[in-house]
Coordinates of C-alpha atoms in Angstrom, one line a residue:
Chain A
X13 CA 109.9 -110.8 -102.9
X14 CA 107.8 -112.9 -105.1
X15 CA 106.5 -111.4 -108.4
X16 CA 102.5 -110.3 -108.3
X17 CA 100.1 -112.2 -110.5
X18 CA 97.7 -110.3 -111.9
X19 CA 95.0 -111.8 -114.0
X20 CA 92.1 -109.9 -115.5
X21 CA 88.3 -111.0 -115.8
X22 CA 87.0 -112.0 -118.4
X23 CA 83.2 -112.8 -119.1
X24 CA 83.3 -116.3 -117.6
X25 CA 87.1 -115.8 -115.3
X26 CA 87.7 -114.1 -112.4
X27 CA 90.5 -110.9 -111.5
X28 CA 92.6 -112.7 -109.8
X29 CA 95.4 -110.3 -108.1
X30 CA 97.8 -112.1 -105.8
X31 CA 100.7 -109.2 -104.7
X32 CA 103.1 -109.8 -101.7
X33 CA 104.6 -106.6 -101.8
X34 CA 101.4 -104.2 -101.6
X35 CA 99.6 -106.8 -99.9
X36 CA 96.5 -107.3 -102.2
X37 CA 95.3 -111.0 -102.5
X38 CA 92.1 -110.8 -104.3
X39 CA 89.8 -112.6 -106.2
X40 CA 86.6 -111.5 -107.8
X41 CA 83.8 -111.5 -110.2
X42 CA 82.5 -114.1 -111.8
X43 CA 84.1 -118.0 -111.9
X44 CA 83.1 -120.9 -113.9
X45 CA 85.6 -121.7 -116.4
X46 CA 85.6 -124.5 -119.4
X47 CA 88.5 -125.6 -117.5
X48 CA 89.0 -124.9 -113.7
X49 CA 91.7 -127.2 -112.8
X50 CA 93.9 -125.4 -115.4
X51 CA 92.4 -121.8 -114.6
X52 CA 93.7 -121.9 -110.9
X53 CA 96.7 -124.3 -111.5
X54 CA 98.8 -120.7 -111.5
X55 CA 97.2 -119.2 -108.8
X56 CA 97.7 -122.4 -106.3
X57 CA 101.7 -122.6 -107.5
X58 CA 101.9 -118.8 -106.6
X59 CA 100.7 -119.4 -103.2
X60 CA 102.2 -122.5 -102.5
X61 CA 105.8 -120.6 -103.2
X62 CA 104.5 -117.3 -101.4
X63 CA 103.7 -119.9 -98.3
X64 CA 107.5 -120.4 -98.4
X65 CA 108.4 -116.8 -97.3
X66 CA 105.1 -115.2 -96.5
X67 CA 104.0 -112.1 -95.4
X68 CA 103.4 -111.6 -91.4
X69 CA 100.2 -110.8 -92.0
X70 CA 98.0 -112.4 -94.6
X71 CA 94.5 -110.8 -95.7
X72 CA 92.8 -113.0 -98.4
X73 CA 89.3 -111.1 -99.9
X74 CA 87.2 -113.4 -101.8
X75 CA 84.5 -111.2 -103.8
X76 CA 83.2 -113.8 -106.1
X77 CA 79.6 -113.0 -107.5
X78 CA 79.2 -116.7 -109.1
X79 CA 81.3 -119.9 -109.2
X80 CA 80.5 -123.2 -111.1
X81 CA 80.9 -126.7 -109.2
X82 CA 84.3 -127.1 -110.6
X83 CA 85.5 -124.1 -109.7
X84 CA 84.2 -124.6 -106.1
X85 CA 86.7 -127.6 -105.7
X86 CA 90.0 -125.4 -106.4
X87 CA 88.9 -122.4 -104.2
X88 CA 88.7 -125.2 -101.6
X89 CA 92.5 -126.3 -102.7
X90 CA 93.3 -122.5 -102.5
X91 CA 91.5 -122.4 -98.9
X92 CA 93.3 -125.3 -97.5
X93 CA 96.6 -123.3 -98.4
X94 CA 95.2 -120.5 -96.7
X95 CA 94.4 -122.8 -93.4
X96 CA 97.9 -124.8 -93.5
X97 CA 99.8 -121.0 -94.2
X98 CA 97.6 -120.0 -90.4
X99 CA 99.5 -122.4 -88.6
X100 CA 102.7 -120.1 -89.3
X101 CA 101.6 -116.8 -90.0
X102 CA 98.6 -114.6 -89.7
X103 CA 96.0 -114.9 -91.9
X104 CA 92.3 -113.6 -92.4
X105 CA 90.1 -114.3 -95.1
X106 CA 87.4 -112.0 -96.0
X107 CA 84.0 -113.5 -97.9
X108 CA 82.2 -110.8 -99.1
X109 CA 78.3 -112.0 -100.0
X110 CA 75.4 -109.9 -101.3
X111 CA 73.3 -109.4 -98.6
X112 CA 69.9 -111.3 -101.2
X113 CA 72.4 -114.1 -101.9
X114 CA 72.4 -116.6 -99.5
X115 CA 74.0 -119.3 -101.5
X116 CA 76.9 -117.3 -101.4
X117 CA 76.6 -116.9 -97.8
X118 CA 76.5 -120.5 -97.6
X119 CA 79.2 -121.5 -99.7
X120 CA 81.6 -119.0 -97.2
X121 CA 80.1 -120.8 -94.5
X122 CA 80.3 -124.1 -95.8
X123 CA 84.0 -123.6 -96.5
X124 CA 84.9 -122.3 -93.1
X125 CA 83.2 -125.1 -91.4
X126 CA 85.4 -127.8 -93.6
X127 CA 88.2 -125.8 -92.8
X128 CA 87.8 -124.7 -89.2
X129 CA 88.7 -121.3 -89.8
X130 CA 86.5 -118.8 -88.8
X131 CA 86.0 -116.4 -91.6
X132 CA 85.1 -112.8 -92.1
X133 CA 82.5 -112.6 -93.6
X134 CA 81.5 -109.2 -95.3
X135 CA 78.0 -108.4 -96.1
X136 CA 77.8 -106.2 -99.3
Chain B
X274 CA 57.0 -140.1 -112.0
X275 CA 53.5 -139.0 -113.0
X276 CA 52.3 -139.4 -116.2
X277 CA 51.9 -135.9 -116.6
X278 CA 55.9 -135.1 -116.1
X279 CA 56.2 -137.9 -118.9
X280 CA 54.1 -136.1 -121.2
X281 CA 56.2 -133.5 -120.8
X282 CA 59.2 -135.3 -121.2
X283 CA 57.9 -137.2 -124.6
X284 CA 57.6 -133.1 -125.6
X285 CA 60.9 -132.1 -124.8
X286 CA 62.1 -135.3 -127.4
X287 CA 59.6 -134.9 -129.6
X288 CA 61.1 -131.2 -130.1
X289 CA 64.1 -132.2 -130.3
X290 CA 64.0 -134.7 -132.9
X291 CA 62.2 -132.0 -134.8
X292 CA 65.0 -129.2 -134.3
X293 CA 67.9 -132.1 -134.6
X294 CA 68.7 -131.3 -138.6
X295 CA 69.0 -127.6 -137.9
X296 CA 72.4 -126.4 -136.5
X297 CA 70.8 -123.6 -134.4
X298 CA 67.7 -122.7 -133.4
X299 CA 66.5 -119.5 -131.2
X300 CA 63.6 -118.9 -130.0
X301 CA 62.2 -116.3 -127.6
X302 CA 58.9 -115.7 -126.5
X303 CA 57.7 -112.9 -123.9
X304 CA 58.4 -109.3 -124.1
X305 CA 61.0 -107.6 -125.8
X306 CA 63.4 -104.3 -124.6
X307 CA 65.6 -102.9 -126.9
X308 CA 68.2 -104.2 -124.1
X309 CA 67.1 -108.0 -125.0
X310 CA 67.3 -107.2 -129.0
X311 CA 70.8 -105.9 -129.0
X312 CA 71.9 -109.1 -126.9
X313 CA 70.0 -111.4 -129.8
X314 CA 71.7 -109.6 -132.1
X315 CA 74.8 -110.3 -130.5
X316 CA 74.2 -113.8 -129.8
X317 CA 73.3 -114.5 -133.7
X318 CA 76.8 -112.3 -134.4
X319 CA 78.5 -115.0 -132.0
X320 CA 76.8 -117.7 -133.7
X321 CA 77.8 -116.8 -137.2
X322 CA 81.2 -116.3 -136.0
X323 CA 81.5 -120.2 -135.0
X324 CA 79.9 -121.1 -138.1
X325 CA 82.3 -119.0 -140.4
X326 CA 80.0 -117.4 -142.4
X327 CA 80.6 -115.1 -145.2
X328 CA 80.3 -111.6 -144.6
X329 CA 78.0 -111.2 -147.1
X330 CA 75.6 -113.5 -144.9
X331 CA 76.3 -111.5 -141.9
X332 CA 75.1 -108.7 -142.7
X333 CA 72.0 -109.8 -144.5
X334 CA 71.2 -111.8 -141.8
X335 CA 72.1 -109.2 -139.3
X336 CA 69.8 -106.9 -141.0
X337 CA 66.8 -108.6 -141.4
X338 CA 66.6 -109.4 -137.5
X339 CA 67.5 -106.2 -136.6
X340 CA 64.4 -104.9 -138.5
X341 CA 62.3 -107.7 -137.7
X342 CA 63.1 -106.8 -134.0
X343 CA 62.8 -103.4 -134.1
X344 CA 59.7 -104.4 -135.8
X345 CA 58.4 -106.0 -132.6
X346 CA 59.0 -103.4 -130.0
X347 CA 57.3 -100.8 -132.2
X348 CA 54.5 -102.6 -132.5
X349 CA 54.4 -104.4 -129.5
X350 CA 51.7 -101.7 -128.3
X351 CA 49.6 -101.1 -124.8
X352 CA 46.1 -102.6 -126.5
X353 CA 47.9 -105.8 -128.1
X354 CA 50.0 -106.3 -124.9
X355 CA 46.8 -106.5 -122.9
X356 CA 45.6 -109.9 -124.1
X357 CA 47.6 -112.6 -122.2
X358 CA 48.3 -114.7 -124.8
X359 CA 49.7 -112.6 -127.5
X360 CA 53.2 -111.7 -126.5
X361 CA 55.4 -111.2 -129.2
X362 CA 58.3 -113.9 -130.4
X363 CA 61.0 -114.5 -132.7
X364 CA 63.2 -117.2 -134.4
X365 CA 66.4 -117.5 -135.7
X366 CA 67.4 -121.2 -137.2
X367 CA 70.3 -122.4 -139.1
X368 CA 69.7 -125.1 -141.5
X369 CA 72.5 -126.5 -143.9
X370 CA 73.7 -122.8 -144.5
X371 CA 70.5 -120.6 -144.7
X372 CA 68.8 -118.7 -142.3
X373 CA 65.1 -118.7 -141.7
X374 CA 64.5 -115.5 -139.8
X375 CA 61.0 -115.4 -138.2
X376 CA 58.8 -112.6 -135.7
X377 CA 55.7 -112.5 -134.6
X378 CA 53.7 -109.7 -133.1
X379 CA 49.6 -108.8 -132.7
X380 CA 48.5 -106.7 -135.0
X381 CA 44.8 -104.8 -135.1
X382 CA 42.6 -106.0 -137.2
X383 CA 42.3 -102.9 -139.0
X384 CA 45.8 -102.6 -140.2
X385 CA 45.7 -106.2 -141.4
X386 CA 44.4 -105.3 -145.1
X387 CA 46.9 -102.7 -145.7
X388 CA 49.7 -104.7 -144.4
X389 CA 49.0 -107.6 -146.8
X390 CA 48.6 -105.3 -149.4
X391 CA 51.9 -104.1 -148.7
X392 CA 53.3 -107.7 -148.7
X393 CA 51.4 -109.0 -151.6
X394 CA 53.2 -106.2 -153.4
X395 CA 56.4 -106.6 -152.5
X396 CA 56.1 -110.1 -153.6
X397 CA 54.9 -109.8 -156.6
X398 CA 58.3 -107.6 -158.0
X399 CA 61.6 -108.7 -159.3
X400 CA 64.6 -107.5 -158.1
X401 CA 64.7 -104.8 -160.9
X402 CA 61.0 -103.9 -160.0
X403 CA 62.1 -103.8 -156.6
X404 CA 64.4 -101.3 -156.7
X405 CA 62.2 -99.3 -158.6
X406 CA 59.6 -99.7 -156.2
X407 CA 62.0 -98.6 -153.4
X408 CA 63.3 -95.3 -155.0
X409 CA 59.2 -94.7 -155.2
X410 CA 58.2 -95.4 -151.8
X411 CA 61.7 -93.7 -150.7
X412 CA 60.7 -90.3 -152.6
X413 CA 56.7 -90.8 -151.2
X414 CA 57.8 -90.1 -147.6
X415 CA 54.7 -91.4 -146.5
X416 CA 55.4 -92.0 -142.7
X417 CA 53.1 -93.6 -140.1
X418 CA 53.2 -92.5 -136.6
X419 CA 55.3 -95.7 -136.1
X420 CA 58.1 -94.8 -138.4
X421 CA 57.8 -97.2 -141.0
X422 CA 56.7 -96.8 -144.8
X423 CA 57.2 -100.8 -146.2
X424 CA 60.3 -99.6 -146.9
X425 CA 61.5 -102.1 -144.2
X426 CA 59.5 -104.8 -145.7
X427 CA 61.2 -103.7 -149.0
X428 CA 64.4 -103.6 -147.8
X429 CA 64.5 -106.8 -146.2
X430 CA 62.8 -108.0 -149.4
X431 CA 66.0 -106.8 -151.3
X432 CA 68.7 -108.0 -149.0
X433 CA 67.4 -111.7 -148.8
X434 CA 66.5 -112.3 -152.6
X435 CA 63.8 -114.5 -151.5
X436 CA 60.0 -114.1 -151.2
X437 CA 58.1 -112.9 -148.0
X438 CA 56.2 -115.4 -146.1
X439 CA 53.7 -114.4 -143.6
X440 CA 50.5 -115.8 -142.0
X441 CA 47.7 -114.0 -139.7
X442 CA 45.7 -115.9 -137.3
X443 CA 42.6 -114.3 -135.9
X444 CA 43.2 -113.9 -132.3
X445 CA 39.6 -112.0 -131.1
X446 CA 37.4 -109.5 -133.7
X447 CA 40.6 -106.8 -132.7
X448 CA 43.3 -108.1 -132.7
X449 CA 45.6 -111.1 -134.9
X450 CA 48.7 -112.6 -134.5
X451 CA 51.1 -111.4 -137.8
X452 CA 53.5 -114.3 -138.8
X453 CA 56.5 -113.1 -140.9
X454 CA 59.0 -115.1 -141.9
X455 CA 62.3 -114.6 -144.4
X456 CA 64.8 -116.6 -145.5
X457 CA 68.5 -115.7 -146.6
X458 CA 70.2 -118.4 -148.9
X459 CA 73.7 -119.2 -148.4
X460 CA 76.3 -117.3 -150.7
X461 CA 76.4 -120.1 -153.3
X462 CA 72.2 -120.9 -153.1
X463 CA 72.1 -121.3 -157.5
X464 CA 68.9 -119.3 -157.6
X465 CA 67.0 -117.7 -154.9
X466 CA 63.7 -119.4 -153.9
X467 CA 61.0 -117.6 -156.1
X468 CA 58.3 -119.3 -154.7
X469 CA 56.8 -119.1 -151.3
X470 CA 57.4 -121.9 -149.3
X471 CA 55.1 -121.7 -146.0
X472 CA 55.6 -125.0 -144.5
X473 CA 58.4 -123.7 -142.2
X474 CA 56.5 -120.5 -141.1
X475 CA 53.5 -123.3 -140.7
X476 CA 56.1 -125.5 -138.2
X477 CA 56.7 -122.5 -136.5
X478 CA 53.1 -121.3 -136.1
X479 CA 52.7 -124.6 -134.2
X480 CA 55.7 -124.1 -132.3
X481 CA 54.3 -120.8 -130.9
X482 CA 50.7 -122.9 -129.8
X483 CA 53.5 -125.1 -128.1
X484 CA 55.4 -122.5 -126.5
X485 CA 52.1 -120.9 -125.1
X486 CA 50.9 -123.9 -123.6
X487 CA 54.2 -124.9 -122.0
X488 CA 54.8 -121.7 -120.6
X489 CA 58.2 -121.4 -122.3
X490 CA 59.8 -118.3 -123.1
X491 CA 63.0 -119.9 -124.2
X492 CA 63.8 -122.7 -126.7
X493 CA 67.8 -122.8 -127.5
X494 CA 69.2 -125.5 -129.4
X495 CA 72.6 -125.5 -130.7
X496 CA 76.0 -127.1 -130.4
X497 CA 76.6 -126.5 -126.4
X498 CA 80.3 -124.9 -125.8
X499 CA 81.5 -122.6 -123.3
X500 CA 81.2 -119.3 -126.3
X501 CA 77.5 -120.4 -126.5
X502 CA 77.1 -121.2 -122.4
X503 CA 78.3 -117.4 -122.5
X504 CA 75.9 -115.5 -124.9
X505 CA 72.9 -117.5 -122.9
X506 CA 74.1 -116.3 -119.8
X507 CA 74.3 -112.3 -121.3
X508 CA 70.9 -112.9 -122.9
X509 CA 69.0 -114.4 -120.1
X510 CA 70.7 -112.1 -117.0
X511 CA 68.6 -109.1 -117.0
X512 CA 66.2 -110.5 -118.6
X513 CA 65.0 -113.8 -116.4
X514 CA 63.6 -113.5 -113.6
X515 CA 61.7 -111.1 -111.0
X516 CA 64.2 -108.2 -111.2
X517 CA 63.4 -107.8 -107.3
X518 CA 64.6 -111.1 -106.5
X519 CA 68.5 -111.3 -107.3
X520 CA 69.1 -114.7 -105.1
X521 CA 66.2 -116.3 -107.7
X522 CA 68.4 -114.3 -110.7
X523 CA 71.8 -116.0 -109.2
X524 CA 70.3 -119.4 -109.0
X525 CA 69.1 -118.9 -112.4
X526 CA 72.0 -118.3 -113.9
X527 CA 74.3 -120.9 -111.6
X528 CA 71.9 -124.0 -113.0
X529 CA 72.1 -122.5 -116.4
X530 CA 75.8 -122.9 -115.9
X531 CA 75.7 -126.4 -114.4
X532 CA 73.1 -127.8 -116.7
X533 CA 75.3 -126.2 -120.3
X534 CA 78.7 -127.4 -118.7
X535 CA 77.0 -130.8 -118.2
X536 CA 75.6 -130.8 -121.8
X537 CA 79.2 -130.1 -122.9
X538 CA 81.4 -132.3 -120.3
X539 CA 79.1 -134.9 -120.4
X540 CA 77.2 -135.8 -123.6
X541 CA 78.6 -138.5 -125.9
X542 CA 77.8 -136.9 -129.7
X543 CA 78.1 -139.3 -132.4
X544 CA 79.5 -136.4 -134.5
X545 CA 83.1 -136.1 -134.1
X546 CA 83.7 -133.3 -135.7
X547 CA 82.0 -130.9 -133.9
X548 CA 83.4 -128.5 -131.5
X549 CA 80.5 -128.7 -128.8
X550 CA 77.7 -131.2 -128.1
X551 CA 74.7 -130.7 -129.5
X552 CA 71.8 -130.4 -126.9
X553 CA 68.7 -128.4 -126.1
X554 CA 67.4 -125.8 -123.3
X555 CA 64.6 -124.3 -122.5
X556 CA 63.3 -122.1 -119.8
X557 CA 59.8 -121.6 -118.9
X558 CA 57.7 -119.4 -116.1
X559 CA 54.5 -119.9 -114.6
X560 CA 53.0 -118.0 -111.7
X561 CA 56.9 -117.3 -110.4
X562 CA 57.9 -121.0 -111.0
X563 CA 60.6 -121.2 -113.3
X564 CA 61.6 -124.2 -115.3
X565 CA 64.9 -125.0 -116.6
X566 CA 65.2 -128.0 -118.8
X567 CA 67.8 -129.5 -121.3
X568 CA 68.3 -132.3 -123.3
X569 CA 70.8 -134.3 -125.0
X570 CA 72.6 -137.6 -126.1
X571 CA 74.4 -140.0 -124.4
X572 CA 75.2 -143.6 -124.7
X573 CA 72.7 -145.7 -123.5
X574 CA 75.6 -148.0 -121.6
X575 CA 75.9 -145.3 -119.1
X576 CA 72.3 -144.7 -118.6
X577 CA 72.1 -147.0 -115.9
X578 CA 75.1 -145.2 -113.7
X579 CA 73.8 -141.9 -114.9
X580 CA 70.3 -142.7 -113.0
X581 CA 71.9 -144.1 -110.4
X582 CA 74.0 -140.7 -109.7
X583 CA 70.5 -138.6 -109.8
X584 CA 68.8 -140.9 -107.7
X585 CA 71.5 -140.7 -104.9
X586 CA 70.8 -136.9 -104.9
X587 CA 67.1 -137.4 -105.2
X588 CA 66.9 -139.6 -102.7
X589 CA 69.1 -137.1 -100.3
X590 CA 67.3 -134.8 -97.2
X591 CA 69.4 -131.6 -97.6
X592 CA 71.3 -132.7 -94.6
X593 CA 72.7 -136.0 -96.5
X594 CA 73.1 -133.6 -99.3
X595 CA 75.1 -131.2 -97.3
X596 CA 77.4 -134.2 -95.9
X597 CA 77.7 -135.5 -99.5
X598 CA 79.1 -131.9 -101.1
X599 CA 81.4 -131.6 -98.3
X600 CA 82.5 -135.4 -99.1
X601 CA 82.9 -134.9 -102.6
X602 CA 84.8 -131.3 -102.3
X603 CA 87.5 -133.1 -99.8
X604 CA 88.4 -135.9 -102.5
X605 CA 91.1 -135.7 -104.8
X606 CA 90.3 -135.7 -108.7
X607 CA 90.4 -139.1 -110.7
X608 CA 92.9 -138.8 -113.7
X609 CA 90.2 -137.4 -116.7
X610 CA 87.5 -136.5 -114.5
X611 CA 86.0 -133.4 -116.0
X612 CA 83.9 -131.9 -113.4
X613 CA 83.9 -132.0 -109.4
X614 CA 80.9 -134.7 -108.9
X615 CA 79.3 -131.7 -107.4
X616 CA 76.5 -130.5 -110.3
X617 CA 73.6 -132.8 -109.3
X618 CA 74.2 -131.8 -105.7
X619 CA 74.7 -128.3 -106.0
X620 CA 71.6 -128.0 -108.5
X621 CA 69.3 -129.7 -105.9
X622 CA 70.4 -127.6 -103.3
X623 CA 70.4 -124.5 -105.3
X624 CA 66.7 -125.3 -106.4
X625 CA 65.4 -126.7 -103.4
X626 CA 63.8 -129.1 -105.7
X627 CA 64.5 -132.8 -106.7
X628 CA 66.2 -133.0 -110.5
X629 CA 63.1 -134.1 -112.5
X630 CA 64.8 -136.7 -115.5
X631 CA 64.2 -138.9 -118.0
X632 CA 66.1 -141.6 -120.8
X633 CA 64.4 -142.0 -124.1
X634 CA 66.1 -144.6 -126.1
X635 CA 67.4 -144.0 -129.5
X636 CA 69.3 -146.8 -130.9
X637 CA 71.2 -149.4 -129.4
X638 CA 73.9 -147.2 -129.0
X639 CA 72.3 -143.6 -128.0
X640 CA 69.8 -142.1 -125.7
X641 CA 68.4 -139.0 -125.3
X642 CA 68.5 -137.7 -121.3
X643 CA 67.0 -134.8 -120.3
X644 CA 66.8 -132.8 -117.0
X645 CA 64.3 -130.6 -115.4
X646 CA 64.9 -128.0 -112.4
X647 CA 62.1 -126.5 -111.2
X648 CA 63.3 -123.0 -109.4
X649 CA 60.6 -120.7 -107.2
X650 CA 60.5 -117.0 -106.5
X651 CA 61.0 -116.5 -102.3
X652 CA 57.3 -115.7 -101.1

């Protein structure tokens, strides 16, 4: 089993917990970084090797509050793992969006159209 | 563009060339919570962090605006609040390595006299005389109902070294606006300025008639990095915005993050040695319009390419738009591209509004470009 990465927020990064073994692939709070690319380049190596041996079942929540532009792009890279991983294996994805925010609605809805992969989405 | 949007835009320059020399400049007008003085405190502590300051500086500095802003919510009372265009404000700017702290608050006519007797006083005493004078007042205990005794003004007074300067302007036969304005000297000043030097308070007076008829409530200029993208964002959350309305809040804050990130991505500053890029933001409200607005340099070479970008979005129906993010989210990033291509687009879309800009031409090398979202409250 892969090792868990387990990043903690900070005021302008997200908690990012990505753990094979109890299951928990999360990321929330808020995103938009000095330097996205290099904020996610761990995450997106840790699930292109879990992809390798995954899980049966896959559930992904994304609970972002706020995400910049750049940020937007690698959540899309992290989402097209997510979508090339389905073909295999089972996987959902949970977007959880304030129920007042409907950019964030959007943006979930956005991505699962470019994807075609129906999301969950979770009204908060 | 109509001439009144360049009018505006001439302002935003005009301002800026004004504020250039100083490394920082703060500038709130509108109400003030206890909530919104702790987070300017904090802001100024972040601020003197990134310039190094001495400790000595810190605290004097720290001091004088935390009475000058406890100051303002004391007196910021029912009967002055009343009157629509006498909100209270304050100022912190940086220039060379002094401070120039400044408030301003109404004040009843009727308290004016003793006030400025107060002031008069307290600049009329030496530093030995001072402390005298402080031990007096001290062992007086002679309160008002708002807690203060000059001791403040004494105090503050003490801690700078420098003279008071303050102003009143007759706002109607009750009430005045109360101008107060102190200075603290870098560490190695040679002597402390003994005389009273009004021409800044003066600046700022005209600042405030500015302010009121722009509807701003926010001037910040500094040297744009992600540290000072983040004390914004903590200063204008909570505070921005129809508390009721958190998808107006969110956009708020998401263009405050595009437009900073842009400011420090994308502006070519001649200085080299700086950490960030300096630019310029300001945020306005009118009948639940909000404005957002920021300036700053770039090289005139890319001014053509720039407008070109803003004019694709401009020119975009939101479903173009739409196609055009999903477009520019599917392509791979060019070697040194900073950003995702996405700002313009997602700020338009965000707003619901077309990206309001503007070149004003510096030298042969620099312009200044500034940018102008217009946000409104869901009806």
């Amino acid at each position: 089993m892969m090792e868990a990465l387990n990043i903690k927020a900070t005021s302008d990064t997200p908690e990012i917990i990505l753990d094979a073994i109890s299951g928990t692939f999360e990321i929330s709070q808020r995103c938009f970084p000095e330097d996205a690319v290099g904020f996610f380049s761990s995450s997106i190596e840790w699930i292109k090797n879990y992809a390798k041996s995954p899980n049966s079942s896959t559930h992904f929540n994304f609970k972002l509050e706020y995400f910049n532009t750049s940020s937007s792009k690698q959540i899309f890279k992290i989402l097209l793992l997510l979508e090339e991983l389905s073909k295999k294996n089972e996987v959902i994805i949970s977007w959880h969006y304030n129920k007042e925010d409907s950019d964030m609605l959007s943006s979930g809805e956005r991505y699962s159209k470019l994807l075609q992969f129906k999301f969950d989405m979770v009204e908060i | 563009m109509n001439p009144q949007e360049n009018k505006n835009h001439s302002f935003i320059f005009d301002l800026y060339r004004q504020m250039n020399h100083y490394s920082l400049s703060y500038i709130y007008r509108g109400g003030f919570s206890i909530d919104l003085s702790n987070k300017i405190l904090s802001l100024a502590e972040t601020n003197m962090a990134n310039f190094s300051e001495s400790s000595s500086t810190k605290k004097k500095v720290y001091f004088i605006m935390l009475e000058s802003l406890q100051n303002i919510t004391r007196h910021q009372d029912v009967k002055t609040q009343e009157s629509t265009d006498s909100s209270s404000f304050f100022v912190i700017q940086r220039l060379e390595n002094d401070y120039y702290i400044t408030s301003g608050n109404t004040i009843e006519n009727k308290n004016i006299d003793s006030l400025k007797s107060k002031l008069s006083k307290v600049n009329s005493l030496d530093k030995e005389s001072l402390k005298e004078y402080y031990k007096e007042t001290l062992s007086q205990g002679e309160l008002s109902t708002k807690g203060g005794a000059g001791l403040g003004l004494i105090e503050m007074a003490r801690k700078s070294g420098n003279k008071l300067s303050y102003d009143f302007k007759e706002i109607n036969n009750e009430i005045s606006n109360f101008y107060f304005q102190i200075k603290v000297s870098a560490p190695d000043a040679e002597t402390a300025s003994q005389d009273i030097n009004t021409d800044r308070l003066t600046w700022i007076e005209g600042l405030e008639a500015l302010i009121l008829e722009k509807n701003l409530n926010l001037i910040y200029q500094v040297d744009f990095t992600q540290e000072s993208l983040i004390s914004i964002l903590s200063m204008t959350e909570g505070n921005i915005g129809n508390k009721e309305d958190l998808a107006l809040r969110k956009k708020i804050f998401n263009i405050i993050v595009e437009l900073s990130q842009n400011i420090y991505k994308h502006a070519d500053e001649p200085d080299t040695e700086k950490e960030g890029k300096s630019g310029i933001l300001m945020l306005g409200e009118k009948n639940g319009e909000y404005t957002l607005t920021t300036g700053n340099l770039i090289l005139t070479k890319r001014v053509e390419s720039l407008s070109a970008s803003l004019d694709k979005v401009n020119k975009a129906n939101f479903e173009e738009l739409d196609n055009l993010f999903d477009k520019t989210i599917m392509e791979d990033e060019k070697k040194g591209q900073k950003g995702a291509g996405l700002g313009f687009i997602d700020i338009k879309m965000k707003s619901k509004n077309n990206i309001v800009y503007n070149f004003s031409q510096i030298d042969a090398d620099y312009s200044f470009f500034e940018i102008q979202v217009k946000i409104s409250e869901k009806k």
